[in-house]
């Protein structure tokens, strides 16, 4: 969803911010390695959501489109959190 609506480079930048690695917009070995080491998936999803919302809220068109964007991001994030919880619960079983 993020890549489709804001482009793959921006989506990777949000991921890099969520992972705490250098932000360059390229999904390379450092980003891949950091992603593979995430243990708290829910927190990672929430950090990604926060980075995405911070970006969207700074756009000039936020006043016009913001309500719809927030609704969409909240829906996607809710689904991602559910999947993360499911994955974490399955991993601890």
mmCIF file with all atom_site columns, C-alpha atoms in Angstrom:
data_model
loop_
_atom_site.group_PDB
_atom_site.id
_atom_site.type_symbol
_atom_site.label_atom_id
_atom_site.label_alt_id
_atom_site.label_comp_id
_atom_site.label_asym_id
_atom_site.label_entity_id
_atom_site.label_seq_id
_atom_site.pdbx_PDB_ins_code
_atom_site.Cartn_x
_atom_site.Cartn_y
_atom_site.Cartn_z
_atom_site.occupancy
_atom_site.B_iso_or_equiv
_atom_site.pdbx_formal_charge
_atom_site.auth_seq_id
_atom_site.auth_comp_id
_atom_site.auth_asym_id
_atom_site.auth_atom_id
_atom_site.pdbx_PDB_model_num
ATOM 1  C CA . UNK A 1 1  ? 0.000  0.000   0.000  1.00 0.00 ? 1  UNK A CA 1
ATOM 2  C CA . UNK A 1 2  ? 2.720  2.460   0.964  1.00 0.00 ? 2  UNK A CA 1
ATOM 3  C CA . UNK A 1 3  ? 4.798  1.679   -2.099 1.00 0.00 ? 3  UNK A CA 1
ATOM 4  C CA . UNK A 1 4  ? 1.799  1.949   -4.401 1.00 0.00 ? 4  UNK A CA 1
ATOM 5  C CA . UNK A 1 5  ? 0.622  5.269   -2.973 1.00 0.00 ? 5  UNK A CA 1
ATOM 6  C CA . UNK A 1 6  ? 3.938  6.995   -2.221 1.00 0.00 ? 6  UNK A CA 1
ATOM 7  C CA . UNK A 1 7  ? 6.458  5.082   -4.312 1.00 0.00 ? 7  UNK A CA 1
ATOM 8  C CA . UNK A 1 8  ? 8.918  2.318   -3.488 1.00 0.00 ? 8  UNK A CA 1
ATOM 9  C CA . UNK A 1 9  ? 11.765 4.639   -2.508 1.00 0.00 ? 9  UNK A CA 1
ATOM 10 C CA . UNK A 1 10 ? 9.610  6.437   0.067  1.00 0.00 ? 10 UNK A CA 1
ATOM 11 C CA . UNK A 1 11 ? 8.236  3.128   1.382  1.00 0.00 ? 11 UNK A CA 1
ATOM 12 C CA . UNK A 1 12 ? 11.780 1.853   1.927  1.00 0.00 ? 12 UNK A CA 1
ATOM 13 C CA . UNK A 1 13 ? 12.731 5.088   3.687  1.00 0.00 ? 13 UNK A CA 1
ATOM 14 C CA . UNK A 1 14 ? 9.885  4.549   6.155  1.00 0.00 ? 14 UNK A CA 1
ATOM 15 C CA . UNK A 1 15 ? 11.067 0.974   6.689  1.00 0.00 ? 15 UNK A CA 1
ATOM 16 C CA . UNK A 1 16 ? 14.620 2.163   7.274  1.00 0.00 ? 16 UNK A CA 1
ATOM 17 C CA . UNK A 1 17 ? 13.419 4.722   9.821  1.00 0.00 ? 17 UNK A CA 1
ATOM 18 C CA . UNK A 1 18 ? 11.376 2.025   11.574 1.00 0.00 ? 18 UNK A CA 1
ATOM 19 C CA . UNK A 1 19 ? 14.432 -0.240  11.681 1.00 0.00 ? 19 UNK A CA 1
ATOM 20 C CA . UNK A 1 20 ? 16.828 2.482   12.828 1.00 0.00 ? 20 UNK A CA 1
ATOM 21 C CA . UNK A 1 21 ? 19.256 2.169   9.925  1.00 0.00 ? 21 UNK A CA 1
ATOM 22 C CA . UNK A 1 22 ? 20.674 4.751   7.523  1.00 0.00 ? 22 UNK A CA 1
ATOM 23 C CA . UNK A 1 23 ? 17.916 6.169   5.339  1.00 0.00 ? 23 UNK A CA 1
ATOM 24 C CA . UNK A 1 24 ? 18.748 6.096   1.636  1.00 0.00 ? 24 UNK A CA 1
ATOM 25 C CA . UNK A 1 25 ? 15.599 4.618   0.083  1.00 0.00 ? 25 UNK A CA 1
ATOM 26 C CA . UNK A 1 26 ? 17.397 1.546   -1.268 1.00 0.00 ? 26 UNK A CA 1
ATOM 27 C CA . UNK A 1 27 ? 16.532 -1.913  0.032  1.00 0.00 ? 27 UNK A CA 1
ATOM 28 C CA . UNK A 1 28 ? 20.014 -3.348  0.315  1.00 0.00 ? 28 UNK A CA 1
ATOM 29 C CA . UNK A 1 29 ? 21.905 -5.740  2.547  1.00 0.00 ? 29 UNK A CA 1
ATOM 30 C CA . UNK A 1 30 ? 21.858 -3.457  5.625  1.00 0.00 ? 30 UNK A CA 1
ATOM 31 C CA . UNK A 1 31 ? 18.096 -2.939  5.503  1.00 0.00 ? 31 UNK A CA 1
ATOM 32 C CA . UNK A 1 32 ? 17.473 -6.611  4.741  1.00 0.00 ? 32 UNK A CA 1
ATOM 33 C CA . UNK A 1 33 ? 19.707 -7.690  7.626  1.00 0.00 ? 33 UNK A CA 1
ATOM 34 C CA . UNK A 1 34 ? 18.023 -5.280  10.057 1.00 0.00 ? 34 UNK A CA 1
ATOM 35 C CA . UNK A 1 35 ? 14.572 -6.465  8.961  1.00 0.00 ? 35 UNK A CA 1
ATOM 36 C CA . UNK A 1 36 ? 15.536 -10.101 9.489  1.00 0.00 ? 36 UNK A CA 1
ATOM 37 C CA . UNK A 1 37 ? 16.599 -9.347  13.078 1.00 0.00 ? 37 UNK A CA 1
ATOM 38 C CA . UNK A 1 38 ? 13.349 -7.684  14.195 1.00 0.00 ? 38 UNK A CA 1
ATOM 39 C CA . UNK A 1 39 ? 11.989 -9.486  17.238 1.00 0.00 ? 39 UNK A CA 1
ATOM 40 C CA . UNK A 1 40 ? 9.097  -7.177  18.136 1.00 0.00 ? 40 UNK A CA 1
ATOM 41 C CA . UNK A 1 41 ? 7.124  -7.094  14.910 1.00 0.00 ? 41 UNK A CA 1
ATOM 42 C CA . UNK A 1 42 ? 4.241  -5.074  16.342 1.00 0.00 ? 42 UNK A CA 1
ATOM 43 C CA . UNK A 1 43 ? 6.556  -2.273  17.449 1.00 0.00 ? 43 UNK A CA 1
ATOM 44 C CA . UNK A 1 44 ? 8.249  -2.278  14.044 1.00 0.00 ? 44 UNK A CA 1
ATOM 45 C CA . UNK A 1 45 ? 4.869  -1.936  12.310 1.00 0.00 ? 45 UNK A CA 1
ATOM 46 C CA . UNK A 1 46 ? 3.919  0.903   14.660 1.00 0.00 ? 46 UNK A CA 1
ATOM 47 C CA . UNK A 1 47 ? 7.225  2.716   14.012 1.00 0.00 ? 47 UNK A CA 1
ATOM 48 C CA . UNK A 1 48 ? 6.657  2.336   10.260 1.00 0.00 ? 48 UNK A CA 1
ATOM 49 C CA . UNK A 1 49 ? 3.141  3.739   10.626 1.00 0.00 ? 49 UNK A CA 1
ATOM 50 C CA . UNK A 1 50 ? 4.486  6.673   12.620 1.00 0.00 ? 50 UNK A CA 1
ATOM 51 C CA . UNK A 1 51 ? 7.108  7.481   9.970  1.00 0.00 ? 51 UNK A CA 1
ATOM 52 C CA . UNK A 1 52 ? 4.483  7.245   7.235  1.00 0.00 ? 52 UNK A CA 1
ATOM 53 C CA . UNK A 1 53 ? 1.981  9.461   9.040  1.00 0.00 ? 53 UNK A CA 1
ATOM 54 C CA . UNK A 1 54 ? 4.651  12.064  9.865  1.00 0.00 ? 54 UNK A CA 1
ATOM 55 C CA . UNK A 1 55 ? 5.475  12.269  6.161  1.00 0.00 ? 55 UNK A CA 1
ATOM 56 C CA . UNK A 1 56 ? 1.845  12.524  5.056  1.00 0.00 ? 56 UNK A CA 1
ATOM 57 C CA . UNK A 1 57 ? 0.965  15.169  7.635  1.00 0.00 ? 57 UNK A CA 1
ATOM 58 C CA . UNK A 1 58 ? 3.724  17.436  6.307  1.00 0.00 ? 58 UNK A CA 1
ATOM 59 C CA . UNK A 1 59 ? 2.342  17.405  2.761  1.00 0.00 ? 59 UNK A CA 1
ATOM 60 C CA . UNK A 1 60 ? 0.651  20.590  1.520  1.00 0.00 ? 60 UNK A CA 1
ATOM 61 C CA . UNK A 1 61 ? -2.413 18.570  0.545  1.00 0.00 ? 61 UNK A CA 1
ATOM 62 C CA . UNK A 1 62 ? -2.922 17.088  4.042  1.00 0.00 ? 62 UNK A CA 1
ATOM 63 C CA . UNK A 1 63 ? -5.800 19.470  4.783  1.00 0.00 ? 63 UNK A CA 1
ATOM 64 C CA . UNK A 1 64 ? -7.698 18.175  1.772  1.00 0.00 ? 64 UNK A CA 1
ATOM 65 C CA . UNK A 1 65 ? -6.748 14.469  1.687  1.00 0.00 ? 65 UNK A CA 1
ATOM 66 C CA . UNK A 1 66 ? -5.566 13.854  5.258  1.00 0.00 ? 66 UNK A CA 1
ATOM 67 C CA . UNK A 1 67 ? -8.752 12.331  6.610  1.00 0.00 ? 67 UNK A CA 1
ATOM 68 C CA . UNK A 1 68 ? -8.857 9.707   3.873  1.00 0.00 ? 68 UNK A CA 1
ATOM 69 C CA . UNK A 1 69 ? -5.131 9.011   4.088  1.00 0.00 ? 69 UNK A CA 1
ATOM 70 C CA . UNK A 1 70 ? -5.323 8.538   7.849  1.00 0.00 ? 70 UNK A CA 1
ATOM 71 C CA . UNK A 1 71 ? -8.285 6.185   7.496  1.00 0.00 ? 71 UNK A CA 1
ATOM 72 C CA . UNK A 1 72 ? -6.408 4.146   4.887  1.00 0.00 ? 72 UNK A CA 1
ATOM 73 C CA . UNK A 1 73 ? -3.146 4.040   6.867  1.00 0.00 ? 73 UNK A CA 1
ATOM 74 C CA . UNK A 1 74 ? -5.000 3.071   10.052 1.00 0.00 ? 74 UNK A CA 1
ATOM 75 C CA . UNK A 1 75 ? -6.724 0.220   8.209  1.00 0.00 ? 75 UNK A CA 1
ATOM 76 C CA . UNK A 1 76 ? -3.489 -1.064  6.681  1.00 0.00 ? 76 UNK A CA 1
ATOM 77 C CA . UNK A 1 77 ? -1.634 -0.704  9.975  1.00 0.00 ? 77 UNK A CA 1
ATOM 78 C CA . UNK A 1 78 ? -4.367 -2.557  11.841 1.00 0.00 ? 78 UNK A CA 1
ATOM 79 C CA . UNK A 1 79 ? -4.093 -5.456  9.423  1.00 0.00 ? 79 UNK A CA 1
ATOM 80 C CA . UNK A 1 80 ? -0.291 -5.403  9.630  1.00 0.00 ? 80 UNK A CA 1
ATOM 81 C CA . UNK A 1 81 ? -0.388 -5.427  13.443 1.00 0.00 ? 81 UNK A CA 1
ATOM 82 C CA . UNK A 1 82 ? -2.783 -8.394  13.393 1.00 0.00 ? 82 UNK A CA 1
ATOM 83 C CA . UNK A 1 83 ? -0.434 -10.279 11.073 1.00 0.00 ? 83 UNK A CA 1
ATOM 84 C CA . UNK A 1 84 ? 2.565  -9.351  13.234 1.00 0.00 ? 84 UNK A CA 1
ATOM 85 C CA . UNK A 1 85 ? 0.803  -10.580 16.373 1.00 0.00 ? 85 UNK A CA 1
ATOM 86 C CA . UNK A 1 86 ? -0.127 -13.804 14.620 1.00 0.00 ? 86 UNK A CA 1
ATOM 87 C CA . UNK A 1 87 ? 3.467  -14.322 13.481 1.00 0.00 ? 87 UNK A CA 1
ATOM 88 C CA . UNK A 1 88 ? 4.851  -13.600 16.951 1.00 0.00 ? 88 UNK A CA 1
ATOM 89 C CA . UNK A 1 89 ? 2.349  -15.920 18.616 1.00 0.00 ? 89 UNK A CA 1
ATOM 90 C CA . UNK A 1 90 ? 3.143  -18.657 16.120 1.00 0.00 ? 90 UNK A CA 1
ATOM 91 C CA . UNK A 1 91 ? 6.865  -18.212 16.667 1.00 0.00 ? 91 UNK A CA 1
ATOM 92 C CA . UNK A 1 92 ? 6.503  -18.544 20.452 1.00 0.00 ? 92 UNK A CA 1
ATOM 93 C CA . UNK A 1 93 ? 4.378  -21.707 20.237 1.00 0.00 ? 93 UNK A CA 1
#
